[in-house]
Coordinates of C-alpha atoms and ligand atoms in Angstrom, one line a residue:
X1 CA -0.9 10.0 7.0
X2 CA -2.1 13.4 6.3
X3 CA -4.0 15.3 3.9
X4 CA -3.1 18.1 1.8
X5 CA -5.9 21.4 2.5
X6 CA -6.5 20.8 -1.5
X7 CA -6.8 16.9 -1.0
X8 CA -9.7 17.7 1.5
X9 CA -11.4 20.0 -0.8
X10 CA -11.1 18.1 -3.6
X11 CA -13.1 15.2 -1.7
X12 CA -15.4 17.8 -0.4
X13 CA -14.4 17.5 2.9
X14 CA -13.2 20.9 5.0
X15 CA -10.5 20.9 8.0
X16 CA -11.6 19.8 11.1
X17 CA -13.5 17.0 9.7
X18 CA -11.6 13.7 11.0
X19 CA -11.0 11.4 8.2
X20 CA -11.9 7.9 8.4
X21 CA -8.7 5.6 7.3
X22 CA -8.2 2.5 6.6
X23 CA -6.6 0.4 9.5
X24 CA -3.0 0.0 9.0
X25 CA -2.7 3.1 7.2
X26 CA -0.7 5.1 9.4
X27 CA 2.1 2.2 9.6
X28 CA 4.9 3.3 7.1
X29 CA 7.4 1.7 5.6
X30 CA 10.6 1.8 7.5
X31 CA 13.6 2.9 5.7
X32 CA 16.6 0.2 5.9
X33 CA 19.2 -1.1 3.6
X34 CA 20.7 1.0 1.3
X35 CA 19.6 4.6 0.2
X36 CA 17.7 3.0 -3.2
X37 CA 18.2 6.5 -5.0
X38 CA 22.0 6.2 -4.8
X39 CA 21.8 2.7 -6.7
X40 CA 23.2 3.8 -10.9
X41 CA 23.0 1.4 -13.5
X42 CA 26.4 0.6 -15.0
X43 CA 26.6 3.1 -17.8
X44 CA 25.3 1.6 -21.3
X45 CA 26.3 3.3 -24.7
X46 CA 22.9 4.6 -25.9
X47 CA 21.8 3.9 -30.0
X48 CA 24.4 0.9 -30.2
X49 CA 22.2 -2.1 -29.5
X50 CA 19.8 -3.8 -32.5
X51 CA 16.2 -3.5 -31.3
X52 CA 14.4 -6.8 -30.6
X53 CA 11.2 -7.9 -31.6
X54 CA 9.6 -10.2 -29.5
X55 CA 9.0 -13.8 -31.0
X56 CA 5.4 -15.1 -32.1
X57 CA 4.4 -17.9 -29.7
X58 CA 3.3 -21.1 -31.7
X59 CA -0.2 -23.1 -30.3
X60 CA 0.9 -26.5 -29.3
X61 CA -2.3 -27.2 -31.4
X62 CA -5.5 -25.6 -32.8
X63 CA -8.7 -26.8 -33.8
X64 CA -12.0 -24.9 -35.3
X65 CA -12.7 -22.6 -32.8
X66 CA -9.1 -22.0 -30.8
X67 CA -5.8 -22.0 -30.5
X68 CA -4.0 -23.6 -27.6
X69 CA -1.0 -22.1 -26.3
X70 CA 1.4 -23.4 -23.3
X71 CA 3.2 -20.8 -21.3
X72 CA 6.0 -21.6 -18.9
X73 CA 6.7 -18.7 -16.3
X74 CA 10.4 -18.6 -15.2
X75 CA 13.6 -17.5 -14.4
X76 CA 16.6 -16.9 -16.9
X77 CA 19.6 -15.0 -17.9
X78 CA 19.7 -12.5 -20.3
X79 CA 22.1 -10.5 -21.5
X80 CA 20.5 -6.7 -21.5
X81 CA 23.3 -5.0 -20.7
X82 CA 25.9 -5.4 -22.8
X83 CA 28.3 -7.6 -21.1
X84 CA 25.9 -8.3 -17.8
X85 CA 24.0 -11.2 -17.0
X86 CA 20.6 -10.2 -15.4
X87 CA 18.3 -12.3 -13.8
X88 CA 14.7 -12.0 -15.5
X89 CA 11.4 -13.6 -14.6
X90 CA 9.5 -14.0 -18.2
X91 CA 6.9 -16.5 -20.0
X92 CA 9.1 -18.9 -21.7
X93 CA 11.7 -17.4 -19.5
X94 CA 11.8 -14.3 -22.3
X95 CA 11.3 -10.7 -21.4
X96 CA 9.6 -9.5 -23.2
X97 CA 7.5 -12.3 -23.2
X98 CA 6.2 -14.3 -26.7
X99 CA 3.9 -12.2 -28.3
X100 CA 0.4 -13.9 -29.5
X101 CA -1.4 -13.4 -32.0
X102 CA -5.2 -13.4 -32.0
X103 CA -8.1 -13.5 -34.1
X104 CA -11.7 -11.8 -33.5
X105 CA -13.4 -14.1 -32.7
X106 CA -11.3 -17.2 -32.4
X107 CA -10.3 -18.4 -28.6
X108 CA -7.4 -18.1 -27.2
X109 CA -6.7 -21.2 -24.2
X110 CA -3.1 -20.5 -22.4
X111 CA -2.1 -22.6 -20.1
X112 CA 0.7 -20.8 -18.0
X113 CA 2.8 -23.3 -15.9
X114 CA 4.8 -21.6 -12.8
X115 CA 8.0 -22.5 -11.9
X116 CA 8.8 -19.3 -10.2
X117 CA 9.5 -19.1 -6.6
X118 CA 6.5 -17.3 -6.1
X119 CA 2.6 -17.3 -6.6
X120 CA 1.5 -15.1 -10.1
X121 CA -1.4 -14.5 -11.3
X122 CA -1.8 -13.7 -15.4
X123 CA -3.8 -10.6 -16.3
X124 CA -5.1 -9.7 -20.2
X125 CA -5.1 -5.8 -19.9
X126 CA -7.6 -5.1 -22.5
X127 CA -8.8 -8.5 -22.8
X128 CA -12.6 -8.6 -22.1
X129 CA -12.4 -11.9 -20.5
X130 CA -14.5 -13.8 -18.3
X131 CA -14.1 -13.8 -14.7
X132 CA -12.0 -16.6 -14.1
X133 CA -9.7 -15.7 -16.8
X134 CA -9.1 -12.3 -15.7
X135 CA -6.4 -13.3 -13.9
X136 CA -7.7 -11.5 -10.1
X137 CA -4.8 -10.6 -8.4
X138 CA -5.8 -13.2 -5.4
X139 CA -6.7 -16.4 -8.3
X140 CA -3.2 -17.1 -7.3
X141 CA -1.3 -19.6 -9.4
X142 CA 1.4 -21.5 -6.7
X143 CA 4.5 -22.9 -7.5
X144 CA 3.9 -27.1 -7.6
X145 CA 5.3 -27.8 -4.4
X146 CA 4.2 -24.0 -2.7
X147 CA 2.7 -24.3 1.1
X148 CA 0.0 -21.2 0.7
X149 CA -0.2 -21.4 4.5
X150 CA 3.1 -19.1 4.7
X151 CA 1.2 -16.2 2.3
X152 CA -0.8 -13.7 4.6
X153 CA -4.5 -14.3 4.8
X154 CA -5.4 -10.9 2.8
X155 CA -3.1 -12.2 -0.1
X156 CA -5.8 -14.7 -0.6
X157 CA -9.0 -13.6 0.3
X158 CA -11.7 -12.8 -1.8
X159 CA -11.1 -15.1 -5.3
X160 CA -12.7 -15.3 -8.1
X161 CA -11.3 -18.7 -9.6
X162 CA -9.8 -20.0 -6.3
X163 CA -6.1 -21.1 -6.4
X164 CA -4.2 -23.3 -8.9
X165 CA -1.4 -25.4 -8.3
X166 CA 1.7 -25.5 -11.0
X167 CA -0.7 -25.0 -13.9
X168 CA -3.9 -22.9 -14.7
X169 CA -5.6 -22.1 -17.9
X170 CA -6.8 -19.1 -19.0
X171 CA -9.6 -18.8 -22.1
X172 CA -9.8 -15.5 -23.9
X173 CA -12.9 -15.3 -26.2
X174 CA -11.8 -12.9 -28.2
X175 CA -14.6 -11.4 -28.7
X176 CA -13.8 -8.2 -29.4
X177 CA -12.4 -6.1 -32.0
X178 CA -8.8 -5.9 -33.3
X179 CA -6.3 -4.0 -30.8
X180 CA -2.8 -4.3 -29.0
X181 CA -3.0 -5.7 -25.8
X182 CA -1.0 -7.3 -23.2
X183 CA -0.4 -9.8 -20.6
X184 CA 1.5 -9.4 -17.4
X185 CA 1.5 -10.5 -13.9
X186 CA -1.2 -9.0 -11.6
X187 CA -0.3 -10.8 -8.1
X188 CA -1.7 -9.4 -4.8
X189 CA 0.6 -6.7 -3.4
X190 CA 3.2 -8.2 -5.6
X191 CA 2.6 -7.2 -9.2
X192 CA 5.1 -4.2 -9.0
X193 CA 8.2 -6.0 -8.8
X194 CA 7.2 -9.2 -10.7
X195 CA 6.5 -7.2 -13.7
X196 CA 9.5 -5.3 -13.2
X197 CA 11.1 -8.9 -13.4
X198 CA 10.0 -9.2 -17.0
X199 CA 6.7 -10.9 -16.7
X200 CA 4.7 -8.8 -19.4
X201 CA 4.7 -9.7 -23.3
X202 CA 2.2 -8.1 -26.0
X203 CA -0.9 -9.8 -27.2
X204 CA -2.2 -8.7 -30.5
X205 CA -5.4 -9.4 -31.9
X206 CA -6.3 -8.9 -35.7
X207 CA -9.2 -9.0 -37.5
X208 CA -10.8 -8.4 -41.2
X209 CA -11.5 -5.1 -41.2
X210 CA -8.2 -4.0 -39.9
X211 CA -6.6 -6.7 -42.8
X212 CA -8.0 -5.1 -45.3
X213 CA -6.2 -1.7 -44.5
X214 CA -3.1 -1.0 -46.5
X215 CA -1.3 -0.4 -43.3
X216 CA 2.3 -0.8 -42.6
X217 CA 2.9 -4.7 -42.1
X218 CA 5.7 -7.5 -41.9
X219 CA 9.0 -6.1 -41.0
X220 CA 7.3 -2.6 -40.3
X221 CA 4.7 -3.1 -37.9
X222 CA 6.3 -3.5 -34.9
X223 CA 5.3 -3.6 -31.0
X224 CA 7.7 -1.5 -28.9
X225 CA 7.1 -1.9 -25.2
X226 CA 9.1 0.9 -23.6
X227 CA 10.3 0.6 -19.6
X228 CA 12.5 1.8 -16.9
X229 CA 14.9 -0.2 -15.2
X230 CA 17.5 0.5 -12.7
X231 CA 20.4 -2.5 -12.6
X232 CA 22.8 -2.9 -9.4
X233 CA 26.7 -2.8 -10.2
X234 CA 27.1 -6.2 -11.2
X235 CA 24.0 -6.2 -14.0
X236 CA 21.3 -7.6 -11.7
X237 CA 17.4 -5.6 -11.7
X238 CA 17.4 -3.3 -8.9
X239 CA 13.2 -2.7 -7.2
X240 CA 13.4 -1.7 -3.5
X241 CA 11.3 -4.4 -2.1
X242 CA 11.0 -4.5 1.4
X243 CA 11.6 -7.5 1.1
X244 CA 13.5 -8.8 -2.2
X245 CA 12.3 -12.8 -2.0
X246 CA 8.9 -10.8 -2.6
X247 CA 7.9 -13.8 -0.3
X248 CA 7.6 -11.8 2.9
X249 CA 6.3 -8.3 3.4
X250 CA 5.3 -6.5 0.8
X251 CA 6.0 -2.7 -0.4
X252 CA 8.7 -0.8 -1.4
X253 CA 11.3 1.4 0.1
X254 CA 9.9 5.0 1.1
X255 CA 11.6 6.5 -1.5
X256 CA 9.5 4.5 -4.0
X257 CA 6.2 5.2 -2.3
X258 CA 5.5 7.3 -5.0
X259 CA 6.7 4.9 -7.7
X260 CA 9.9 3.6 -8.9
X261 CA 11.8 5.3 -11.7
X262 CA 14.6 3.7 -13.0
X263 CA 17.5 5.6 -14.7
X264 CA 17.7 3.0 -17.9
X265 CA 15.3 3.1 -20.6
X266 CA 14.6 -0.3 -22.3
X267 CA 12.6 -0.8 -25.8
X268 CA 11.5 -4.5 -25.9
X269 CA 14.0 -5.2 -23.6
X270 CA 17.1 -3.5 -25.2
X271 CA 18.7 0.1 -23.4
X272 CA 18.4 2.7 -26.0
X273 CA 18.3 0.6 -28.9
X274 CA 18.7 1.5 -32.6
X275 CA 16.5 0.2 -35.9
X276 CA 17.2 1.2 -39.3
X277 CA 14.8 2.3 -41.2
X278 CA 13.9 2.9 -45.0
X279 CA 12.2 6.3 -46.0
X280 CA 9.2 4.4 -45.5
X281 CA 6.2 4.6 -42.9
X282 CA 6.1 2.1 -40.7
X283 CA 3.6 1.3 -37.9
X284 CA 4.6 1.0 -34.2
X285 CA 2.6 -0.4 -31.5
X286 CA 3.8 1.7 -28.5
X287 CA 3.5 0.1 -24.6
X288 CA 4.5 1.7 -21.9
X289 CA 5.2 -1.2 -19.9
X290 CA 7.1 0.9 -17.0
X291 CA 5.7 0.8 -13.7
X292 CA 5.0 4.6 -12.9
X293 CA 7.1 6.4 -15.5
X294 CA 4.4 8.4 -18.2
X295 CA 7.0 9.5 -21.4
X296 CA 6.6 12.2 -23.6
X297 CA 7.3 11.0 -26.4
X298 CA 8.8 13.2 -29.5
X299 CA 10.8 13.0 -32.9
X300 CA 14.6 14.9 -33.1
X301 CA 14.9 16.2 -35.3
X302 CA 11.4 17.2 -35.9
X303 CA 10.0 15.9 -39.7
X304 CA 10.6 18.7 -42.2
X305 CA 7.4 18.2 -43.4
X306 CA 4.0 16.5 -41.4
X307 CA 3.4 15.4 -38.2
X308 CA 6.0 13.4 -36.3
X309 CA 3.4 10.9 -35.3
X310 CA 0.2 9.8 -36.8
X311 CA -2.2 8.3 -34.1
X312 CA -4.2 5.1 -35.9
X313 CA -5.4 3.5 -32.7
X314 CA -6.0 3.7 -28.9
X315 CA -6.2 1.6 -26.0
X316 CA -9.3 -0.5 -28.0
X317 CA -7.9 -0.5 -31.5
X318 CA -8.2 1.3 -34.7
X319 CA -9.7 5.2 -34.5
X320 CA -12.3 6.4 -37.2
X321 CA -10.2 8.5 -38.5
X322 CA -6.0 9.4 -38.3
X323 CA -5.0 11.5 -35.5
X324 CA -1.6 13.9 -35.7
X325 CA 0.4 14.6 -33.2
X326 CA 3.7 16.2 -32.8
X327 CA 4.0 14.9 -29.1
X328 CA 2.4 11.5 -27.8
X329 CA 2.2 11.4 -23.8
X330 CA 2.0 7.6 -22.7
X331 CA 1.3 7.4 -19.0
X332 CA 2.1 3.3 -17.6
X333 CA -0.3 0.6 -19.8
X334 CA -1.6 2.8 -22.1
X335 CA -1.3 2.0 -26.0
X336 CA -0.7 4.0 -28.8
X337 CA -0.6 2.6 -32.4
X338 CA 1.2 5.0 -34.1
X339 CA 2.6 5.5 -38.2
X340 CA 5.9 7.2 -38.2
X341 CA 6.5 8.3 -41.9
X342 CA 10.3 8.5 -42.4
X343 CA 10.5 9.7 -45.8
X344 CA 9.6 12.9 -44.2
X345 CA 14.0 12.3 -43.8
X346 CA 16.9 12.5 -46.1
X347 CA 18.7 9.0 -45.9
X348 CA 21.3 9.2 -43.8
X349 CA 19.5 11.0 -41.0
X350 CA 19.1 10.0 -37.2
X351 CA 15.9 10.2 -35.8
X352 CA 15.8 10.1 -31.8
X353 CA 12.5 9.1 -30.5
X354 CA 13.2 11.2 -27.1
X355 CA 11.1 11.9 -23.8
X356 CA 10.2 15.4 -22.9
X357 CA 9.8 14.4 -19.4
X358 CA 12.9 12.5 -18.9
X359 CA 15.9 14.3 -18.3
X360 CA 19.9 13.1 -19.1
X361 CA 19.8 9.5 -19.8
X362 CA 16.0 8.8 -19.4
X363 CA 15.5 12.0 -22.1
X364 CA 16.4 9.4 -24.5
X365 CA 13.9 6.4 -25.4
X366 CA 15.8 4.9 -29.1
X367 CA 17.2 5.4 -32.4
X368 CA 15.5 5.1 -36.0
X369 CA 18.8 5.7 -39.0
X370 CA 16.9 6.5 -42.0
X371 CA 19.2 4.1 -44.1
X372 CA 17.9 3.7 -47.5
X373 CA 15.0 4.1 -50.4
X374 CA 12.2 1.8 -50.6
X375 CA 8.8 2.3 -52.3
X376 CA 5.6 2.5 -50.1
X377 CA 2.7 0.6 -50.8
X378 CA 1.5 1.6 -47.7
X379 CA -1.7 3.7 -47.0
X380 CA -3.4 5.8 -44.0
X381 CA -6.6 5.6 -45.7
X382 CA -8.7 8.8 -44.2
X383 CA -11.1 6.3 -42.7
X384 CA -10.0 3.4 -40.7
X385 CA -12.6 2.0 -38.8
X386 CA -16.6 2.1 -38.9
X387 CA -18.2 4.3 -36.7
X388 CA -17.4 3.6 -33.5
X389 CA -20.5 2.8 -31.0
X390 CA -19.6 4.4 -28.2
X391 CA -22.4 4.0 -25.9
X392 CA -24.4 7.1 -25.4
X393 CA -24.3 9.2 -22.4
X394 CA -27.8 9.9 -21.9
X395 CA -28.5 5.8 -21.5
X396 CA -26.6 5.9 -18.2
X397 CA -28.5 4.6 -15.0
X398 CA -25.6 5.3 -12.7
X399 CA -23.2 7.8 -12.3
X400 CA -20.2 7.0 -9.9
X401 CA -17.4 9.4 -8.6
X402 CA -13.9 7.9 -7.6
X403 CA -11.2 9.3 -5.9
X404 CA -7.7 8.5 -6.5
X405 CA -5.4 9.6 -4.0
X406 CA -1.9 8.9 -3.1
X407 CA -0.8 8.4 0.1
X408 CA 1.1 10.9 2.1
X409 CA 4.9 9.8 2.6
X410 CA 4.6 6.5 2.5
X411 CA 1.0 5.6 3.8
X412 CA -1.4 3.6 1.7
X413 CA -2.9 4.5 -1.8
X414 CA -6.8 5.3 -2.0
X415 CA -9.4 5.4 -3.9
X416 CA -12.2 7.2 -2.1
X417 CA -10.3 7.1 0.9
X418 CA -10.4 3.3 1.0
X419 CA -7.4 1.0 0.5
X420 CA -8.2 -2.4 -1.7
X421 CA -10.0 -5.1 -0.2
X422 CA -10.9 -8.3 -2.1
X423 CA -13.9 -8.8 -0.5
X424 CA -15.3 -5.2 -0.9
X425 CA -17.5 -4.3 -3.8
X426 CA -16.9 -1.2 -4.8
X427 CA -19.4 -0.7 -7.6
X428 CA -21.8 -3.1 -8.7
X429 CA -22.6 -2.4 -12.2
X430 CA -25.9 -4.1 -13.6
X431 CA -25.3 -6.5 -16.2
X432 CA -25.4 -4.1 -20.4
X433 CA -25.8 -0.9 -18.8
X434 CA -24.8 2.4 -19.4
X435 CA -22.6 4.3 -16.7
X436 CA -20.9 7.4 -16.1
X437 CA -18.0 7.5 -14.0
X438 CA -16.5 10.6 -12.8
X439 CA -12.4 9.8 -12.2
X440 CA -10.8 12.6 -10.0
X441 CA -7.0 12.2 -9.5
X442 CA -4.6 13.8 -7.0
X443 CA -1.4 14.1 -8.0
X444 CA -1.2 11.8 -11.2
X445 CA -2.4 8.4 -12.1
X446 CA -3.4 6.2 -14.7
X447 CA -6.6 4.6 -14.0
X448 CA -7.5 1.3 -15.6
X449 CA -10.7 -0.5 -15.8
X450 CA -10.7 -4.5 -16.1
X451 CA -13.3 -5.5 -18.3
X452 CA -14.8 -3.0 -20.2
X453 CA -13.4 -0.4 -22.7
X454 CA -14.4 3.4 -22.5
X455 CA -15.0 7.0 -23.9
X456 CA -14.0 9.9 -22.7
X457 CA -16.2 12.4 -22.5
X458 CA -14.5 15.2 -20.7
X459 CA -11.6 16.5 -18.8
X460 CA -11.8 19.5 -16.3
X461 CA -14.9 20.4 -17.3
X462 CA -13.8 20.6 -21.3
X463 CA -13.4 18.5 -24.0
X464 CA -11.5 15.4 -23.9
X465 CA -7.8 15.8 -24.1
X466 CA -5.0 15.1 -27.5
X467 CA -4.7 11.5 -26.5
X468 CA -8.0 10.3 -25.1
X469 CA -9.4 9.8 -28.3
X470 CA -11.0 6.2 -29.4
X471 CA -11.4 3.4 -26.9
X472 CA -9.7 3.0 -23.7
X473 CA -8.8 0.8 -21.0
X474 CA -6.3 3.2 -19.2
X475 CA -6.1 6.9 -19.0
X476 CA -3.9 9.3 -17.5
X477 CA -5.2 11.6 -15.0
X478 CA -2.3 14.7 -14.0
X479 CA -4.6 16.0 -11.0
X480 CA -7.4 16.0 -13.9
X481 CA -10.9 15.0 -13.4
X482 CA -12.5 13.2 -15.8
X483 CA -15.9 11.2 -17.0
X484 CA -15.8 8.2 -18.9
X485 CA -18.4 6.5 -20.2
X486 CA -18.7 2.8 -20.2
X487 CA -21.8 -0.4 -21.2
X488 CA -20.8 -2.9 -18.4
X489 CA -20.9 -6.7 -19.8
X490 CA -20.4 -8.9 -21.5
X491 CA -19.6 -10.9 -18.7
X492 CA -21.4 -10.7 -14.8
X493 CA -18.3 -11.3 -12.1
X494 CA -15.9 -9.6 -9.9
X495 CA -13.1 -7.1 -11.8
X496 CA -10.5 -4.9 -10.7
X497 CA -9.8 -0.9 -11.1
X498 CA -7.2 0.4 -9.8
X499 CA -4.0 2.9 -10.6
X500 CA -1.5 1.6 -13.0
X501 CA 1.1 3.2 -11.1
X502 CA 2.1 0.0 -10.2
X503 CA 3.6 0.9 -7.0
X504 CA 0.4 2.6 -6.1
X505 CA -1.4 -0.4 -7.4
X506 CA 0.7 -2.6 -4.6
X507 CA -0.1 0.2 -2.0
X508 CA -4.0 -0.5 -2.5
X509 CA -4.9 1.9 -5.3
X510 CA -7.4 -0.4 -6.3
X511 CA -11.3 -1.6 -6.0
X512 CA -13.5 -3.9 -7.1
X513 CA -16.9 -3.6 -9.2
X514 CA -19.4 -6.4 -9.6
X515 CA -21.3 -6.9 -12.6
X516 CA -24.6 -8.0 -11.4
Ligands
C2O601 CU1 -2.6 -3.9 -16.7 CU2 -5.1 -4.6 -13.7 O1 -3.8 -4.3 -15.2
CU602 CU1 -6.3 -4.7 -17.2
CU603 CU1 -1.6 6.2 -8.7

């Protein structure tokens, strides 16, 4: 593994200095099989399939205070492709999984059964869940019958919540205000391919002040969780495990050392799908689900009149005020909640949702036909949230730098030079404080804090950037550096950071911080 001259300055080290790494971090993948970047999907005709919408889950029962859902992770066949069969790993054997709906302030108990051939473990991103729930990649949840013996000793080390056998249940609180989240496998070393599988599905929460909002709703609010896939000849998901039971060694082929990109875009599931439309406004909750593709998202033809997207909410829910954009960036796990006002059209017209930083087939994302007149009752009042209580700078005790670096052809992914250990604290956070954390990336990566939502209060130096605004949970640094600021609670325990690169994420891009 070697270091760029800029990588060195960046962590403030000169040439000539020897570098401490991690051991095992010179061992690199070694290339085999086939050349992964010769592998083409069969070719799909773009704009012709319906988009899904993921179905509501139903609680097997509810009483005052929750809701009590049941989960089965495993494998099925769907049909993505037109005439394919591929294999998918989903909850309720759906990819994307069942969506749930949430209240503030009303619980949320899943139990997810596995009857995968492999261990999982179920992560809220944007939940602010208790440790046990968080769903730590080594809290593994085994297949029934599963001898843990035959899983490496560092797959398991360091739990929060120990290991579950067949079943585990997870309890989200809730607690927190009205925003698009969403669930998806976070397994040690594993959670690249197994979400690429399907295992990730939105979870919503609402709440009153959000109701009360003339907002799009019904048939045009609508989640769209956008990926890359690459499928083999014969239909199947294509990921260039090292090894493909995802049993054995873990990591990818070299040539996805720096994350996998697949050459077919899906939107809930569907390759370049289509939705008519009404010369309405209608609210979409964008996900990108991919594992290391960041879109640039835009409208063709641009609207005649107005912005091409109108920015409600972030990460963390609603904004205090509508943001416009004529471009939306949306690097891996980030949310946008976004209005698209189509009677900015004449009927008849097709709008491409496109991707500035694809190119040929992955420039396209989906299709909107502007179809026909309906009126709008809809609003986008000029305020849509109270004040939001961001917490203030000046109250921070700590201030912490982090590094994220990717490794050199192949080698591991840092953060401050250090590949993930389970049983290292990184940070340890006292229990309702205030702290500042300085993110420095080299070349790009989305960082993601577990627990906690946060501001960001500046990039490079300057103000925040177009699309940090509101809450987050994830934000894209392109070689940036940036400060958030963050309260650490409500809950004390053991939480992840880490890229959401999810290659990088398998490669060790990750830490731990403690709230103490
Ligand atoms: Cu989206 Cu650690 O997760
Ligand atoms: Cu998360
Ligand atoms: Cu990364």
């Amino acid at each position: 593994m070697e270091f760029t001259r800029r990588q060195l300055t960046k962590l403030g080290l000169t040439a000539g200095v020897g570098v401490a790494l991690p051991v095992g971090a010179l061992s690199r993948p070694v290339a085999r099989l086939l050349d992964a970047s010769r592998v083409a999907s069969p070719e799909v005709e773009r704009f012709e399939t319906s988009l899904p919408v993921p179905p509501t889950a139903e609680p097997v029962r509810t009483d005052e205070t929750t809701d009590y859902y049941e989960i089965t992770q495993q494998e099925e066949t769907a049909e993505i492709l037109p005439g394919y069969e591929t294999t998918i790993w989903g909850y309720d054997g759906l990819f994307p999984g069942p969506t749930i709906e949430a209240q503030s302030g009303r619980s949320v108990v899943i139990e997810q059964q596995n009857e995968l051939p492999v261990p999982v473990s179920v992560h809220l991103h944007g939940g602010v869940t208790p440790p046990e729930s968080d769903g730590y990649p080594t809290d593994l949840l085994f297949p029934p019958d599963f001898d843990h013996d035959a899983i490496p000793s560092h797959h398991t080390a360091g739990t929060v919540d120990g290991f579950s056998h067949g079943t585990k249940e997870y309890t989200y609180p809730n607690e927190q205000r009205a925003a698009t989240l969403w669930y998806h496998d976070h397994r040690m070393d594993f959670t690249g391919p197994q979400v690429y599988k399907g295992l990730a599905g939105f979870y919503i929460i609402r709440d009153e002040i959000e109701d009360d909002l003339l907002l799009p709703s019904g048939e045009k609010e609508i989640p769209l969780l956008i990926c890359d896939r690459t499928f083999r000849e014969d239909g199947e998901l294509y990921y260039p495990s090292l090894d493909p039971s995802l049993l054995g060694e873990h990591g990818v082929l070299p040539v996805a050392s720096d994350g996998w990109y697949g050459d077919t875009i899906l939107v809930n599931g569907a390759p370049w799908p289509k939705l008519d439309v009404s010369n309405t406004k209608y609210r979409f909750r964008m996900l990108n689900g991919s594992n290391a593709r960041v879109y640039d998202l835009e409208l063709d033809p641009v609207p005649s009149d107005g912005s091409a997207f109108v920015q409600i909410g972030s990460d963390g829910g609603l904004l205090e005020t509508p943001l416009s954009h004529d471009r939306l960036r949306i690097s891996p796990a980030e949310r946008f909640d976004v209005i698209i006002d189509f009677s900015n059209y004449s009927i008849g017209t097709e709008v491409t949702l496109t991707n500035r930083r694809g190119s040929g087939k992955t420039a396209d994302i989906m299709q909107f036909e502007v179809t026909r007149e309906e009126s709008d009752e809809s609003e986008i009042t000029s305020t849509l949230s109270p004040p939001l209580e961001f917490p203030d700078p000046d109250d921070a005790v700590e201030t912490r730098r982090f590094n994220f670096l990717a490794g050199m052809e192949g080698g591991m992914s840092t953060i401050n030079l250090q590949s993930f250990d389970p049983e290292r604290i990184d940070a340890n956070p006292k229990l309702d404080t205030v702290e500042i954390w300085e993110l420095d990336s080299d070349p790009a990566h989305p960082a993601h804090l577990h627990l906690v939502h946060f501001k960001v209060l500046s990039r490079n130096g300057g103000p925040p950037g177009p699309y940090d605004a509101g809450w987050k949970d994830t934000v894209f640094l392109d070689g940036d550096t940036i400060e958030v600021v963050a309260r650490f609670g409500p809950y004390r325990g053991k939480y992840v950071f880490h890229c959401h690169n999810l290659e990088h994420e398998d490669m060790m891009m990750m830490a731990n911080f403690e709230v103490v």
